[in-house]
XYZ file of C-alpha atoms in Angstrom:
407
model
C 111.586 67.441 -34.071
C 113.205 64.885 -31.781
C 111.581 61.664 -30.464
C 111.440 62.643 -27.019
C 108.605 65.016 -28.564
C 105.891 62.541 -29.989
C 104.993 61.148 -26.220
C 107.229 58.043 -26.252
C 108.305 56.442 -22.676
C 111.671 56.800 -21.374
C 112.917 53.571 -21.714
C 112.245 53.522 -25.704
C 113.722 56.601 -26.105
C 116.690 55.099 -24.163
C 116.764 51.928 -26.896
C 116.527 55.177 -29.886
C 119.644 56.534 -28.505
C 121.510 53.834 -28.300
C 120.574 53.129 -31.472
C 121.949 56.484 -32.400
C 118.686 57.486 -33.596
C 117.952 61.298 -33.105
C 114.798 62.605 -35.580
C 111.847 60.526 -36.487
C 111.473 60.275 -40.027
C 108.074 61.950 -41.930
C 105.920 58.761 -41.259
C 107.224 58.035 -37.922
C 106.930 61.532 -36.742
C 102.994 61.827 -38.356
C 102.104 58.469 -37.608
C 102.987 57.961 -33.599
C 101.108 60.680 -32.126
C 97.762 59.360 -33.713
C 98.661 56.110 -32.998
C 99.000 56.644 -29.094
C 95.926 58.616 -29.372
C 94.587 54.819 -30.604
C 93.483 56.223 -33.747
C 92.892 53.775 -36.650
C 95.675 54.712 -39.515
C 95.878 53.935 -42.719
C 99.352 54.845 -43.909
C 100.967 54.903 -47.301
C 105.197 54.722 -47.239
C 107.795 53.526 -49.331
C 110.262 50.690 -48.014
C 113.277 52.403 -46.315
C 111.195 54.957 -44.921
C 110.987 53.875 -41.186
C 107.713 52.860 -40.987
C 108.915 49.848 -39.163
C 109.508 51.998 -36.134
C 105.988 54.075 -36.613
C 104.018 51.203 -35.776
C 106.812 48.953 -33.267
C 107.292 52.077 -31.176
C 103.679 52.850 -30.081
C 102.950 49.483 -29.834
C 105.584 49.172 -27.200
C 104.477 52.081 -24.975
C 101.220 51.503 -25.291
C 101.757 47.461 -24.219
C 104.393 48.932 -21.382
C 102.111 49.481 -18.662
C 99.721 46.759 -18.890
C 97.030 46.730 -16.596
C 96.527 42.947 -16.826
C 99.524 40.332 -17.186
C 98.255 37.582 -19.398
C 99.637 34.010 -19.196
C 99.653 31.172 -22.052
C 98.191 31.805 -25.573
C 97.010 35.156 -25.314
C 98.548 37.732 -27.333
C 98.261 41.360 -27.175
C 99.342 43.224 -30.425
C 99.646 40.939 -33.975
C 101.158 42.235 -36.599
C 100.403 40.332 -40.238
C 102.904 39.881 -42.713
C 103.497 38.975 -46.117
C 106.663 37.137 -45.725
C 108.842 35.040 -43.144
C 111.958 37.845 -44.291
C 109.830 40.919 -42.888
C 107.912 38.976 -40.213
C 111.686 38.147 -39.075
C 112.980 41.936 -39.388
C 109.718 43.249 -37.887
C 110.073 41.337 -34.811
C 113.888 42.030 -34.786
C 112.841 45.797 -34.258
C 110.460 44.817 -31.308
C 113.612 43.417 -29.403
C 115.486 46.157 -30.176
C 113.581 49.486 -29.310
C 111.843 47.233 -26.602
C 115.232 45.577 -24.986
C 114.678 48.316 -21.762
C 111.087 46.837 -21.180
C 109.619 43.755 -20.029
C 107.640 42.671 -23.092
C 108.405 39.443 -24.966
C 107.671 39.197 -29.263
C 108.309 36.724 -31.004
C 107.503 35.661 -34.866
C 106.509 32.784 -36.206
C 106.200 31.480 -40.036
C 106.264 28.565 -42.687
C 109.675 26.744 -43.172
C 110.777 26.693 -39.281
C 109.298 24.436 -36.892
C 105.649 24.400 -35.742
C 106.739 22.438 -32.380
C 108.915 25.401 -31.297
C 106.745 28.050 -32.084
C 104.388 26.372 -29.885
C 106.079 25.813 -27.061
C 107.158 29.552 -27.423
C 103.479 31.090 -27.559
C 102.599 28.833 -24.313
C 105.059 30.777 -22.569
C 103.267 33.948 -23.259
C 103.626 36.686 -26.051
C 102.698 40.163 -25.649
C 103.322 40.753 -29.393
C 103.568 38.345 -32.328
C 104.492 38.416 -35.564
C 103.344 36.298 -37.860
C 102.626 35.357 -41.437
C 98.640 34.836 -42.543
C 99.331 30.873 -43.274
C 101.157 29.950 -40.002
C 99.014 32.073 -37.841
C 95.485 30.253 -39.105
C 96.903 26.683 -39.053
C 98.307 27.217 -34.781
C 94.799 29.338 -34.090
C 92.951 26.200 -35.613
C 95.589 23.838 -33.732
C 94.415 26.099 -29.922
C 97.823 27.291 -29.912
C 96.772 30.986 -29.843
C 94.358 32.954 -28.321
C 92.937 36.339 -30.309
C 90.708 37.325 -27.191
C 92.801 39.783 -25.546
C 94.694 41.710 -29.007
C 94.350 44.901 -28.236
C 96.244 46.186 -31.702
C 96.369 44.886 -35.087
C 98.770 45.680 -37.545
C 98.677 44.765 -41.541
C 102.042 45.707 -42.811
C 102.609 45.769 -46.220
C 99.092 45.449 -46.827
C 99.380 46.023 -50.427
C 101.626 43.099 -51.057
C 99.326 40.761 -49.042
C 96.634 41.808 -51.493
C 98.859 41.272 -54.731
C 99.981 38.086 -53.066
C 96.481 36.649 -52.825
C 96.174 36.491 -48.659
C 92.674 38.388 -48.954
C 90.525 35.895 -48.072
C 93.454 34.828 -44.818
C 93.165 38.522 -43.908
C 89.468 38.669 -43.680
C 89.398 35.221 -41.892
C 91.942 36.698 -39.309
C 90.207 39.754 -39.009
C 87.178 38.042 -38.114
C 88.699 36.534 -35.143
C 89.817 39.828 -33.098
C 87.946 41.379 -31.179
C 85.626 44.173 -32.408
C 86.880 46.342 -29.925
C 90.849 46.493 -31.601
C 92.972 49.554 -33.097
C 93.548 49.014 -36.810
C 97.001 50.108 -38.292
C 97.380 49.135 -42.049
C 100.671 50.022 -43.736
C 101.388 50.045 -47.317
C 103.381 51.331 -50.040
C 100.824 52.805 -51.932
C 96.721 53.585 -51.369
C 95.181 50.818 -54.113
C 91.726 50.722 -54.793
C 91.491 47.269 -52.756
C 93.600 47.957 -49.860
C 90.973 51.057 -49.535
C 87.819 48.740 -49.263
C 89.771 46.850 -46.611
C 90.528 49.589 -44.812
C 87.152 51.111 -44.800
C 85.212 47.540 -44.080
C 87.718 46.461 -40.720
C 88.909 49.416 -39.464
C 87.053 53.002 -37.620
C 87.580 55.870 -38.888
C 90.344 55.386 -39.915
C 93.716 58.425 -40.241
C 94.704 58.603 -43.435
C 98.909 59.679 -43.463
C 101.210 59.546 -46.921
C 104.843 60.640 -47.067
C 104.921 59.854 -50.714
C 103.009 60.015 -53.605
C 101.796 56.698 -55.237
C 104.848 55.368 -57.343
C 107.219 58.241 -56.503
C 110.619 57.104 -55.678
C 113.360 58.609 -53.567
C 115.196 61.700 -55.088
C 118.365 60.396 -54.179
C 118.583 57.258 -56.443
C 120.095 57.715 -59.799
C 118.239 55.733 -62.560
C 119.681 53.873 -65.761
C 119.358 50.911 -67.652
C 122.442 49.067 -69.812
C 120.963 47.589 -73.256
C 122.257 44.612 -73.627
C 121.482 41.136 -75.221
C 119.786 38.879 -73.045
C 122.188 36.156 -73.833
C 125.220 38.764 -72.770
C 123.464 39.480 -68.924
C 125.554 37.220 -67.215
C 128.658 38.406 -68.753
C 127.916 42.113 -68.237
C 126.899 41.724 -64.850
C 130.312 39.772 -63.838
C 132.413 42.722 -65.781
C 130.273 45.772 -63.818
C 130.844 44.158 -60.783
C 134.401 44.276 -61.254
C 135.699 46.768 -63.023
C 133.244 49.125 -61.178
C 134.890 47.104 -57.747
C 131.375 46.738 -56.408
C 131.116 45.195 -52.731
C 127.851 44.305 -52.406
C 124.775 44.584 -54.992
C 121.131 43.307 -54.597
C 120.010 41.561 -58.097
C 116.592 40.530 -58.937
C 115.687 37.737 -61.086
C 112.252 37.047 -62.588
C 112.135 33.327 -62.077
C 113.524 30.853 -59.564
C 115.335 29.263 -61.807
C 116.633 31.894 -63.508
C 118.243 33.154 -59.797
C 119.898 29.468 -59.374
C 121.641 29.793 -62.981
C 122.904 33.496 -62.536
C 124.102 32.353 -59.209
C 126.248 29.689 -60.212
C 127.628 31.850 -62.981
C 129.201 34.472 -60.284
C 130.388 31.989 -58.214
C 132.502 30.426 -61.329
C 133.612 34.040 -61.974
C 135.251 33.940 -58.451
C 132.238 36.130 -56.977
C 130.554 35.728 -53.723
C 126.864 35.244 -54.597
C 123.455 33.263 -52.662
C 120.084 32.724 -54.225
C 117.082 33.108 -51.717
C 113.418 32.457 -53.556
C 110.734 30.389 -52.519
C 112.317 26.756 -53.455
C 114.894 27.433 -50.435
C 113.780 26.793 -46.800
C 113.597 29.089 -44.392
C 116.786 28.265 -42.515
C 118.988 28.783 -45.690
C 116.898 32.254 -46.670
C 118.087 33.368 -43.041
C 121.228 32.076 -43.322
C 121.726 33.543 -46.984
C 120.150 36.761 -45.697
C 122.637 36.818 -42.707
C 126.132 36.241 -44.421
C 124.946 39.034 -46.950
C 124.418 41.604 -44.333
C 127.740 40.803 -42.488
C 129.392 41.168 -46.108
C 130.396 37.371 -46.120
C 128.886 37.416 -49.392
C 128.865 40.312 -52.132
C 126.563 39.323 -54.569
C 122.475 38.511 -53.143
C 120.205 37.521 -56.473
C 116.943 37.431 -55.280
C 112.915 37.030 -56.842
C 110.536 39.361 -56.055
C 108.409 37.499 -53.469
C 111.662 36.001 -51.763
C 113.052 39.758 -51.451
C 110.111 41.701 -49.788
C 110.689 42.674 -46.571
C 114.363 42.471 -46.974
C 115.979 45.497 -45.149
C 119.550 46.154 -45.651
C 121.443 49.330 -45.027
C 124.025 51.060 -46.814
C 122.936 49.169 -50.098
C 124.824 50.983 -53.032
C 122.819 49.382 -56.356
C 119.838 47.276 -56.673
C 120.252 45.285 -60.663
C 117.419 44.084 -61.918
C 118.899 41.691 -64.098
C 115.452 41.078 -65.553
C 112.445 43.904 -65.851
C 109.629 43.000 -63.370
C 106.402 42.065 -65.372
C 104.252 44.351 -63.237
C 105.671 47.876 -63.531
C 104.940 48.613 -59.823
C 107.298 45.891 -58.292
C 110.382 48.331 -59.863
C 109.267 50.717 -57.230
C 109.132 47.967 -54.830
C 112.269 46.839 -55.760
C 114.700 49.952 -55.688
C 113.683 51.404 -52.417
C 116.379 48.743 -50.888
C 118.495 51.472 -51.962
C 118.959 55.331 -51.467
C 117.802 54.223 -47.322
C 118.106 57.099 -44.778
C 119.218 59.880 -47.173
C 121.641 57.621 -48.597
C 122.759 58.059 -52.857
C 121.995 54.850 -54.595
C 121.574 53.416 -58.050
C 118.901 51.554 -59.746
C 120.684 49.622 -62.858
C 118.006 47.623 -64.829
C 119.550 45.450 -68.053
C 117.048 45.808 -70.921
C 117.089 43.886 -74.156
C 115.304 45.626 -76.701
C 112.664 42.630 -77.104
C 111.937 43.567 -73.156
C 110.957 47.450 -74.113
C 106.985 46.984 -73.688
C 108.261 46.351 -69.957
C 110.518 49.100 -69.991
C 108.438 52.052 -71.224
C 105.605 50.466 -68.724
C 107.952 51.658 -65.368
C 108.767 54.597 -67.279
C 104.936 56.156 -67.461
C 104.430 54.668 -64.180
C 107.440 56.940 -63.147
C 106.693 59.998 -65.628
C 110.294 59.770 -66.471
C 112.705 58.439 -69.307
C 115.360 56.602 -67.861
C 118.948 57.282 -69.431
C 120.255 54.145 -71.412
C 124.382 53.644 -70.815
C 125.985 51.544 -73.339
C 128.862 49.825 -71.995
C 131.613 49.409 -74.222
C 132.050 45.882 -75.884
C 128.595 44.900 -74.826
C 126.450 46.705 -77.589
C 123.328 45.297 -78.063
C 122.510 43.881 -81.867
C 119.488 46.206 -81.644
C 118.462 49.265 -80.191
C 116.259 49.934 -77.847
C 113.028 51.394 -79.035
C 111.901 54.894 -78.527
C 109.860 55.749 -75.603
C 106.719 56.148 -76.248
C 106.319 58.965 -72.827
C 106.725 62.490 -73.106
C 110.241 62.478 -71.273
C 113.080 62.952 -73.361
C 115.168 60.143 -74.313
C 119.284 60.496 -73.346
C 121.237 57.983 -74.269
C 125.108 57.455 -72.912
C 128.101 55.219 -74.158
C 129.999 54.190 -70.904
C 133.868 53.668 -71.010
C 135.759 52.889 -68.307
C 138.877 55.128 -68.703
C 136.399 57.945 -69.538
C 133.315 57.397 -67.650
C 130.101 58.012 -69.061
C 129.431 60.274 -72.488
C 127.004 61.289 -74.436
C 126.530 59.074 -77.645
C 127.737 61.019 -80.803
C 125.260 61.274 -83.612
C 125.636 59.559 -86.704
């Protein structure tokens, strides 16, 4: 199927081709017809599945034609987000599929100034981005108007949830219009992004490309054992002997992302921290020299990193386990994008196994362990407790990897 197919106006199709874009993907080709038919949708995709686009692209046809031109605070379509990162790439996608119409977007967030953002919205906005905290401090400073929104959208619903913004997301809710479409995007259907759903929206279409916690098939999955105190080290040696150019690495703490950070860069290795002690004008600017490959190395929390859409990303490391099994998922969809291989490399101590054979189950799969050479860990990692079978690889670098001989 091609996107001239699902009922989109000429001049988006014009911005997909330029683009280069030919085929919708699953969600975008299930989730635009019912969306110009202004069906409420509830929709369950993984990041790097171009659900972006399923929501953006409607929005813009449907806001192309308007039969009343609005002036000052009124808005027409909001879309919610967790973060300033995907608030940011959301509205980047807005301009770009809607750079052959005459709509303006903009996006507005903590960490940036409130003065700007202001003077912005006075100038009208058909759709705006926002984050749940900014968006309820200018409302209750009169510096938007909800009257006219015509479409909400909650993307990464789940995340807002997790993330605590319930009670903003009911408050904004509140302050539409009755009369609204309802688009709510996650990554997976959760018992309390389903009561939301069914209390704000109509009736809502339910569409899933993936199963809850599946990841992409074309990701290869492994974990290193190795001390925790040897991390550093190991990572600095992977990155290159294996010649990496670019890797995404998640840290568990703030801190913890400062001190790996400073270790690369005194290994001679291009490397930025973003997490939620940086302002928003460094994240950006962090975000920005990664993705033009000014810097290889991005070590990143997990809050800091959602939204964050990069292509062509070869490995995501999580240099430490998530605590909640689920963020893993969350995690390694920044790789294997658009048909793309990638790798998911986790380093596991064995004291960290508990958090280990959690993502397993949550996976239904044993991930292979690769021992790198020099870097054996004082003690094994524990036996999975899941039905998988266990495999278990020595990695040297003239050889590649081999299967452990028995002893």
């Amino acid at each position: 199927m091609s996107f001239d197919k699902l009922g989109l106006n000429e001049p988006i199709l014009k911005a997909l081709k330029q683009k280069g874009y030919k085929e919708p993907s699953p969600i975008q080709a299930k989730a635009i017809p019912a969306i110009l038919e202004k069906r409420d949708v509830m929709a369950a995709a993984q990041t790097g599945t171009g659900k972006t686009a399923s929501f953006i692209l409607p929005i813009l046809h449907m806001l192309s034609n308007p039969k009343h031109k609005f002036k000052g605070h009124v808005i027409r379509a909001l879309v919610v987000t967790p973060t300033r990162e995907l608030a940011a790439q959301v509205r980047e996608s807005a301009v770009t599929y809607g750079r052959n119409l005459n709509l303006k977007s903009t996006a507005i967030y903590g960490g940036t100034s409130v003065r700007n953002q202001k003077k912005v919205l006075r100038q009208g906005v058909d759709i705006l981005v926002a984050t749940p905290g900014r968006l309820l401090d200018l409302y209750n400073q009169k510096s938007i108007d909800f009257s006219k929104v015509e479409v909400l959208v909650l993307d990464e619903a789940d995340q807002m949830l997790d993330m605590g913004f319930i009670n903003d997301i009911k408050k904004i809710m509140r302050l539409l219009p009755d009369r609204r479409q309802n688009l709510m995007f996650t990554a997976t259907f959760s018992d309390p992004f389903r009561a939301l759903a069914n209390k704000f929206s109509y009736n809502p279409l339910e569409i899933s490309v993936t199963r809850d916690n599946e990841t992409a098939e074309n990701i290869e999955h492994y974990i290193h054992p190795v001390d925790t105190s040897r991390k550093s080290e190991l990572l600095i040696h992977l990155i290159k002997t294996e010649k990496w150019k670019q890797a995404l690495v998640f840290t568990r703490t703030k801190h913890g992302a400062n001190r790996l950070t400073k270790k690369l860069i005194q290994a001679h290795i291009t490397a930025v921290a973003i997490h939620g002690n940086k302002t928003q004008n460094y994240r950006t600017r962090a975000l920005d020299d990664f993705k033009k490959n000014r810097v290889k190395i991005l070590v990143a929390t997990d809050v800091a990193a959602r939204g964050i859409d990069i292509k062509n990303m070869n490995q995501v490391i999580n240099f430490d386990l998530p605590t909640v099994a689920k963020d893993y998922v969350h995690r390694i969809g920044r790789t294997g994008r658009a048909g793309e291989s990638g790798k998911a490399i986790s380093f596991v101590s064995s004291e960290q196994f508990e958090l280990l054979d959690d993502i397993q189950k949550l996976l239904k799969q044993t991930l292979a362990q690769h021992i790198v050479d020099g870097f054996e860990p004082s003690s094994p990692i524990a036996k999975s407790t899941s039905k998988v079978g266990k495999k278990q690889r020595r990695f040297n670098k003239q050889s590649g990897y081999k299967k452990k001989k028995r002893r």
